[in-house]
């Protein structure tokens, strides 16, 4: 009898075995289907494929690598977070951006990050003014960063004029960025520097570093940043001056109490000349008087009876001078002429006769009030 087991080949044993040759569709009585030989390895079992030791080793190694990668990803995530937290989202970044804006002259950007003191007048805290400030902050170096929860303190050496000053910036948390990281903000500007500006509110021509500005009317001090500021003297008139321009050097260590700019009005040489000219004109008018006691004039023959004099003639032997001509031109002020001398020539009655007499009158002082109004000076002389 033939064996059909091998006919299945590598396709396995599928379906029922074919009938033997010459047989019908069913076995005859007393006959059985031919039996297939048992597969190797045991009777009645399918062949089992034995694992390859080399392949198993490769699978174990691959599994170890995958596990290691997971660990590395976890460790890398931690260090990556730490790196981002220490660099991109560190308070250092905000501090550096703020300080660099000051170095670059971008004061308004710095003020957006840390607003200035609201009690000060911020008329000079603009890019237009600050960009023209000489000797301003030129560099910085961050020396330490201390973070305590939602607060941070950045220590920095700030440079100005070839010297450095150790300073601190305070920052605080202001929400989050990229979900996981703290967002920081500068709580206050690098420092508070101010200049007291003393000037009448109605003056014109006020400027700092060539930039026009209006002096504060409420008496508040002007906020400034370190640097050199040239305050232009306000516009004056022919008779009133506000002196020369003033330069204020604001340093990192400047004491606020010592910083002040004031332009006090003073009379000009033209005003002094005008006062002298008006004094001379007044005396010239007095010299024309034919009275013994002319009203409003210093040439008086006190103690004499006017009825005993006639044909009176005055002259000035020595013109008076002024020791000093000073005063606040914003209000009437006093000046005093002194050391003058006048000569009186007149007929004097002696008994029933009249005779020519000549004498002198000393002028020890002649006060006057001076009032300056714009381009005009008026003077009122004492009796």
Short mmCIF file of N, CA and C in Angstrom, two decimals, residues 252-350:
data_model
loop_
_atom_site.label_atom_id
_atom_site.label_comp_id
_atom_site.label_asym_id
_atom_site.label_seq_id
_atom_site.Cartn_x
_atom_site.Cartn_y
_atom_site.Cartn_z
N UNK A 252 25.66 106.86 39.23
CA UNK A 252 24.96 105.73 39.82
C UNK A 252 24.83 105.87 41.33
N UNK A 253 25.80 106.56 41.94
CA UNK A 253 25.80 106.73 43.39
C UNK A 253 25.42 108.14 43.80
N UNK A 254 24.79 108.90 42.89
CA UNK A 254 24.44 110.28 43.20
C UNK A 254 23.43 110.34 44.34
N UNK A 255 23.62 111.33 45.22
CA UNK A 255 22.69 111.55 46.31
C UNK A 255 21.60 112.50 45.85
N UNK A 256 20.38 112.04 46.00
CA UNK A 256 19.24 112.81 45.50
C UNK A 256 19.18 114.20 46.13
N UNK A 257 19.53 114.31 47.41
CA UNK A 257 19.41 115.58 48.11
C UNK A 257 20.36 116.64 47.56
N UNK A 258 21.40 116.21 46.83
CA UNK A 258 22.39 117.16 46.33
C UNK A 258 22.12 117.59 44.90
N UNK A 259 21.13 117.01 44.28
CA UNK A 259 20.90 117.28 42.85
C UNK A 259 19.76 118.27 42.67
N UNK A 260 20.10 119.45 42.20
CA UNK A 260 19.10 120.46 41.95
C UNK A 260 19.59 121.46 40.93
N UNK A 261 18.68 121.93 40.12
CA UNK A 261 18.98 122.94 39.11
C UNK A 261 18.03 124.10 39.32
N UNK A 262 18.58 125.29 39.40
CA UNK A 262 17.73 126.45 39.58
C UNK A 262 18.22 127.62 38.75
N UNK A 263 17.32 128.25 38.05
CA UNK A 263 17.65 129.44 37.26
C UNK A 263 16.91 130.62 37.89
N UNK A 264 17.65 131.45 38.60
CA UNK A 264 17.04 132.59 39.25
C UNK A 264 17.14 133.81 38.33
N UNK A 265 16.08 134.55 38.19
CA UNK A 265 16.13 135.73 37.33
C UNK A 265 17.02 136.81 37.95
N UNK A 266 17.74 137.49 37.12
CA UNK A 266 18.61 138.58 37.57
C UNK A 266 18.59 139.70 36.54
N UNK A 267 18.91 140.88 37.01
CA UNK A 267 18.89 142.00 36.07
C UNK A 267 20.16 141.96 35.22
N UNK A 268 20.03 142.48 34.03
CA UNK A 268 21.14 142.47 33.08
C UNK A 268 21.93 143.77 33.17
N UNK A 269 23.07 143.79 32.50
CA UNK A 269 23.85 145.03 32.43
C UNK A 269 23.06 146.12 31.72
N UNK A 270 22.22 145.71 30.78
CA UNK A 270 21.38 146.70 30.10
C UNK A 270 20.41 147.34 31.08
N UNK A 271 19.92 146.54 32.04
CA UNK A 271 19.02 147.09 33.06
C UNK A 271 19.79 148.05 33.97
N UNK A 272 21.00 147.73 34.33
CA UNK A 272 21.81 148.62 35.17
C UNK A 272 22.09 149.93 34.46
N UNK A 273 22.41 149.84 33.19
CA UNK A 273 22.66 151.06 32.43
C UNK A 273 21.40 151.91 32.35
N UNK A 274 20.26 151.25 32.21
CA UNK A 274 19.00 151.98 32.12
C UNK A 274 18.67 152.64 33.45
N UNK A 275 18.96 151.98 34.55
CA UNK A 275 18.72 152.57 35.88
C UNK A 275 19.59 153.80 36.08
N UNK A 276 20.83 153.71 35.70
CA UNK A 276 21.73 154.86 35.80
C UNK A 276 21.26 156.00 34.91
N UNK A 277 20.82 155.67 33.71
CA UNK A 277 20.37 156.70 32.77
C UNK A 277 19.12 157.41 33.29
N UNK A 278 18.19 156.63 33.85
CA UNK A 278 16.97 157.25 34.37
C UNK A 278 17.27 158.08 35.62
N UNK A 279 18.25 157.64 36.41
CA UNK A 279 18.65 158.44 37.59
C UNK A 279 19.23 159.77 37.14
N UNK A 280 20.08 159.73 36.14
CA UNK A 280 20.68 160.97 35.63
C UNK A 280 19.61 161.89 35.04
N UNK A 281 18.64 161.31 34.33
CA UNK A 281 17.57 162.13 33.75
C UNK A 281 16.74 162.78 34.86
N UNK A 282 16.51 162.02 35.92
CA UNK A 282 15.74 162.57 37.04
C UNK A 282 16.50 163.74 37.69
N UNK A 283 17.79 163.57 37.88
CA UNK A 283 18.58 164.62 38.49
C UNK A 283 18.69 165.83 37.57
N UNK A 284 18.78 165.59 36.27
CA UNK A 284 18.83 166.71 35.31
C UNK A 284 17.55 167.53 35.41
N UNK A 285 16.43 166.82 35.58
CA UNK A 285 15.16 167.55 35.73
C UNK A 285 15.15 168.34 37.03
N UNK A 286 15.74 167.75 38.08
CA UNK A 286 15.78 168.44 39.37
C UNK A 286 16.67 169.68 39.29
N UNK A 287 17.73 169.62 38.49
CA UNK A 287 18.65 170.75 38.37
C UNK A 287 17.97 171.95 37.69
N UNK A 288 16.90 171.72 37.02
CA UNK A 288 16.20 172.79 36.34
C UNK A 288 15.21 173.51 37.25
N UNK A 289 15.05 172.95 38.43
CA UNK A 289 14.08 173.54 39.35
C UNK A 289 14.57 174.91 39.83
N UNK A 290 13.64 175.80 40.07
CA UNK A 290 13.95 177.14 40.62
C UNK A 290 13.40 177.25 42.03
N UNK A 291 13.18 176.12 42.63
CA UNK A 291 12.65 176.12 43.99
C UNK A 291 13.76 175.73 44.96
N UNK A 292 13.59 176.19 46.18
CA UNK A 292 14.57 175.85 47.20
C UNK A 292 14.40 174.42 47.69
N UNK A 293 13.15 173.97 47.67
CA UNK A 293 12.83 172.60 48.13
C UNK A 293 12.01 171.90 47.04
N UNK A 294 12.64 171.55 45.90
CA UNK A 294 11.86 170.93 44.82
C UNK A 294 11.33 169.57 45.24
N UNK A 295 10.07 169.33 44.94
CA UNK A 295 9.40 168.09 45.34
C UNK A 295 9.95 166.91 44.56
N UNK A 296 10.25 165.83 45.29
CA UNK A 296 10.74 164.60 44.67
C UNK A 296 12.18 164.65 44.25
N UNK A 297 12.89 165.70 44.68
CA UNK A 297 14.29 165.85 44.30
C UNK A 297 15.19 165.84 45.54
N UNK A 298 16.42 165.40 45.33
CA UNK A 298 17.35 165.36 46.47
C UNK A 298 18.04 166.70 46.74
N UNK A 299 17.98 167.63 45.81
CA UNK A 299 18.64 168.93 45.97
C UNK A 299 17.71 169.87 46.72
N UNK A 300 17.86 169.87 48.04
CA UNK A 300 17.02 170.68 48.90
C UNK A 300 17.91 171.43 49.89
N UNK A 301 17.54 172.69 50.08
CA UNK A 301 18.24 173.49 51.10
C UNK A 301 17.39 173.44 52.36
N UNK A 302 17.49 172.35 53.05
CA UNK A 302 16.67 172.15 54.24
C UNK A 302 17.06 173.16 55.33
N UNK A 303 16.03 173.57 56.08
CA UNK A 303 16.27 174.50 57.19
C UNK A 303 16.26 175.95 56.80
N UNK A 304 16.08 176.24 55.55
CA UNK A 304 16.05 177.63 55.09
C UNK A 304 14.61 178.04 54.78
N UNK A 305 14.35 179.33 54.95
CA UNK A 305 13.04 179.88 54.65
C UNK A 305 12.98 180.22 53.16
N UNK A 306 12.12 179.52 52.42
CA UNK A 306 12.05 179.78 50.97
C UNK A 306 11.76 181.24 50.64
N UNK A 307 11.11 181.97 51.57
CA UNK A 307 10.78 183.37 51.29
C UNK A 307 12.02 184.26 51.29
N UNK A 308 13.12 183.75 51.79
CA UNK A 308 14.34 184.55 51.83
C UNK A 308 15.25 184.27 50.64
N UNK A 309 14.77 183.50 49.64
CA UNK A 309 15.59 183.18 48.46
C UNK A 309 14.81 183.50 47.18
N UNK A 310 15.59 184.00 46.24
CA UNK A 310 15.00 184.25 44.92
C UNK A 310 16.10 184.05 43.86
N UNK A 311 15.66 183.93 42.60
CA UNK A 311 16.61 183.68 41.50
C UNK A 311 17.49 182.44 41.80
N UNK A 312 16.80 181.37 42.11
CA UNK A 312 17.47 180.13 42.53
C UNK A 312 17.97 179.38 41.30
N UNK A 313 19.19 178.86 41.43
CA UNK A 313 19.79 178.07 40.34
C UNK A 313 20.56 176.89 40.96
N UNK A 314 20.20 175.71 40.44
CA UNK A 314 20.86 174.48 40.92
C UNK A 314 21.80 173.95 39.83
N UNK A 315 22.88 173.29 40.29
CA UNK A 315 23.79 172.56 39.39
C UNK A 315 24.36 171.37 40.15
N UNK A 316 24.83 170.41 39.38
CA UNK A 316 25.35 169.17 39.99
C UNK A 316 26.87 169.20 39.93
N UNK A 317 27.45 169.29 41.09
CA UNK A 317 28.90 169.34 41.18
C UNK A 317 29.50 167.94 41.07
N UNK A 318 28.84 167.00 41.69
CA UNK A 318 29.32 165.61 41.64
C UNK A 318 28.12 164.68 41.47
N UNK A 319 28.16 163.91 40.41
CA UNK A 319 27.04 163.00 40.13
C UNK A 319 27.10 161.80 41.08
N UNK A 320 25.96 161.42 41.65
CA UNK A 320 25.96 160.27 42.57
C UNK A 320 26.23 158.96 41.82
N UNK A 321 26.65 157.99 42.56
CA UNK A 321 26.93 156.66 42.01
C UNK A 321 26.16 155.60 42.80
N UNK A 322 26.20 154.38 42.27
CA UNK A 322 25.56 153.25 42.94
C UNK A 322 26.64 152.27 43.39
N UNK A 323 26.63 151.93 44.65
CA UNK A 323 27.55 150.90 45.13
C UNK A 323 27.22 149.56 44.48
N UNK A 324 25.95 149.26 44.35
CA UNK A 324 25.51 148.01 43.73
C UNK A 324 24.11 148.23 43.17
N UNK A 325 23.86 147.63 42.05
CA UNK A 325 22.51 147.65 41.48
C UNK A 325 22.08 146.20 41.29
N UNK A 326 21.35 145.69 42.23
CA UNK A 326 20.88 144.30 42.20
C UNK A 326 19.45 144.25 42.70
N UNK A 327 18.78 143.17 42.37
CA UNK A 327 17.42 142.98 42.85
C UNK A 327 16.71 141.90 42.08
N UNK A 328 15.61 141.45 42.63
CA UNK A 328 14.77 140.44 41.98
C UNK A 328 13.88 141.14 40.97
N UNK A 329 14.11 140.89 39.69
CA UNK A 329 13.34 141.63 38.69
C UNK A 329 11.89 141.19 38.57
N UNK A 330 11.51 140.16 39.30
CA UNK A 330 10.12 139.72 39.21
C UNK A 330 9.19 140.58 40.06
N UNK A 331 9.76 141.48 40.88
CA UNK A 331 8.97 142.37 41.73
C UNK A 331 9.73 143.68 41.88
N UNK A 332 9.05 144.75 42.27
CA UNK A 332 9.76 146.02 42.48
C UNK A 332 10.86 145.86 43.53
N UNK A 333 12.00 146.46 43.26
CA UNK A 333 13.13 146.37 44.20
C UNK A 333 13.76 147.74 44.36
N UNK A 334 14.55 147.89 45.42
CA UNK A 334 15.12 149.20 45.77
C UNK A 334 16.57 149.30 45.32
N UNK A 335 16.94 150.50 44.91
CA UNK A 335 18.34 150.85 44.65
C UNK A 335 18.60 152.20 45.31
N UNK A 336 19.85 152.45 45.64
CA UNK A 336 20.19 153.70 46.34
C UNK A 336 21.42 154.34 45.72
N UNK A 337 21.24 155.56 45.26
CA UNK A 337 22.37 156.36 44.76
C UNK A 337 22.98 157.09 45.94
N UNK A 338 24.28 157.35 45.88
CA UNK A 338 24.96 157.95 47.02
C UNK A 338 26.14 158.81 46.57
N UNK A 339 26.61 159.64 47.55
CA UNK A 339 27.81 160.45 47.36
C UNK A 339 27.69 161.46 46.21
N UNK A 340 26.56 162.12 46.13
CA UNK A 340 26.41 163.18 45.15
C UNK A 340 26.59 164.55 45.80
N UNK A 341 26.71 165.56 44.98
CA UNK A 341 26.86 166.93 45.50
C UNK A 341 26.24 167.92 44.52
N UNK A 342 25.49 168.91 45.09
CA UNK A 342 24.81 169.93 44.27
C UNK A 342 25.26 171.32 44.74
N UNK A 343 25.19 172.22 43.80
CA UNK A 343 25.53 173.62 44.11
C UNK A 343 24.29 174.48 43.97
N UNK A 344 24.07 175.34 44.96
CA UNK A 344 22.94 176.28 44.94
C UNK A 344 23.46 177.70 44.80
N UNK A 345 22.97 178.38 43.79
CA UNK A 345 23.25 179.80 43.62
C UNK A 345 21.93 180.56 43.65
N UNK A 346 21.84 181.58 44.51
CA UNK A 346 20.57 182.32 44.65
C UNK A 346 20.83 183.66 45.35
N UNK A 347 19.84 184.53 45.19
CA UNK A 347 19.86 185.76 45.96
C UNK A 347 19.20 185.48 47.31
N UNK A 348 19.89 185.93 48.34
CA UNK A 348 19.39 185.67 49.68
C UNK A 348 19.14 187.01 50.38
N UNK A 349 18.00 187.08 51.03
CA UNK A 349 17.62 188.31 51.71
C UNK A 349 18.32 188.37 53.07
N UNK A 350 18.98 189.48 53.27
CA UNK A 350 19.65 189.71 54.55
C UNK A 350 19.20 191.10 55.05
#
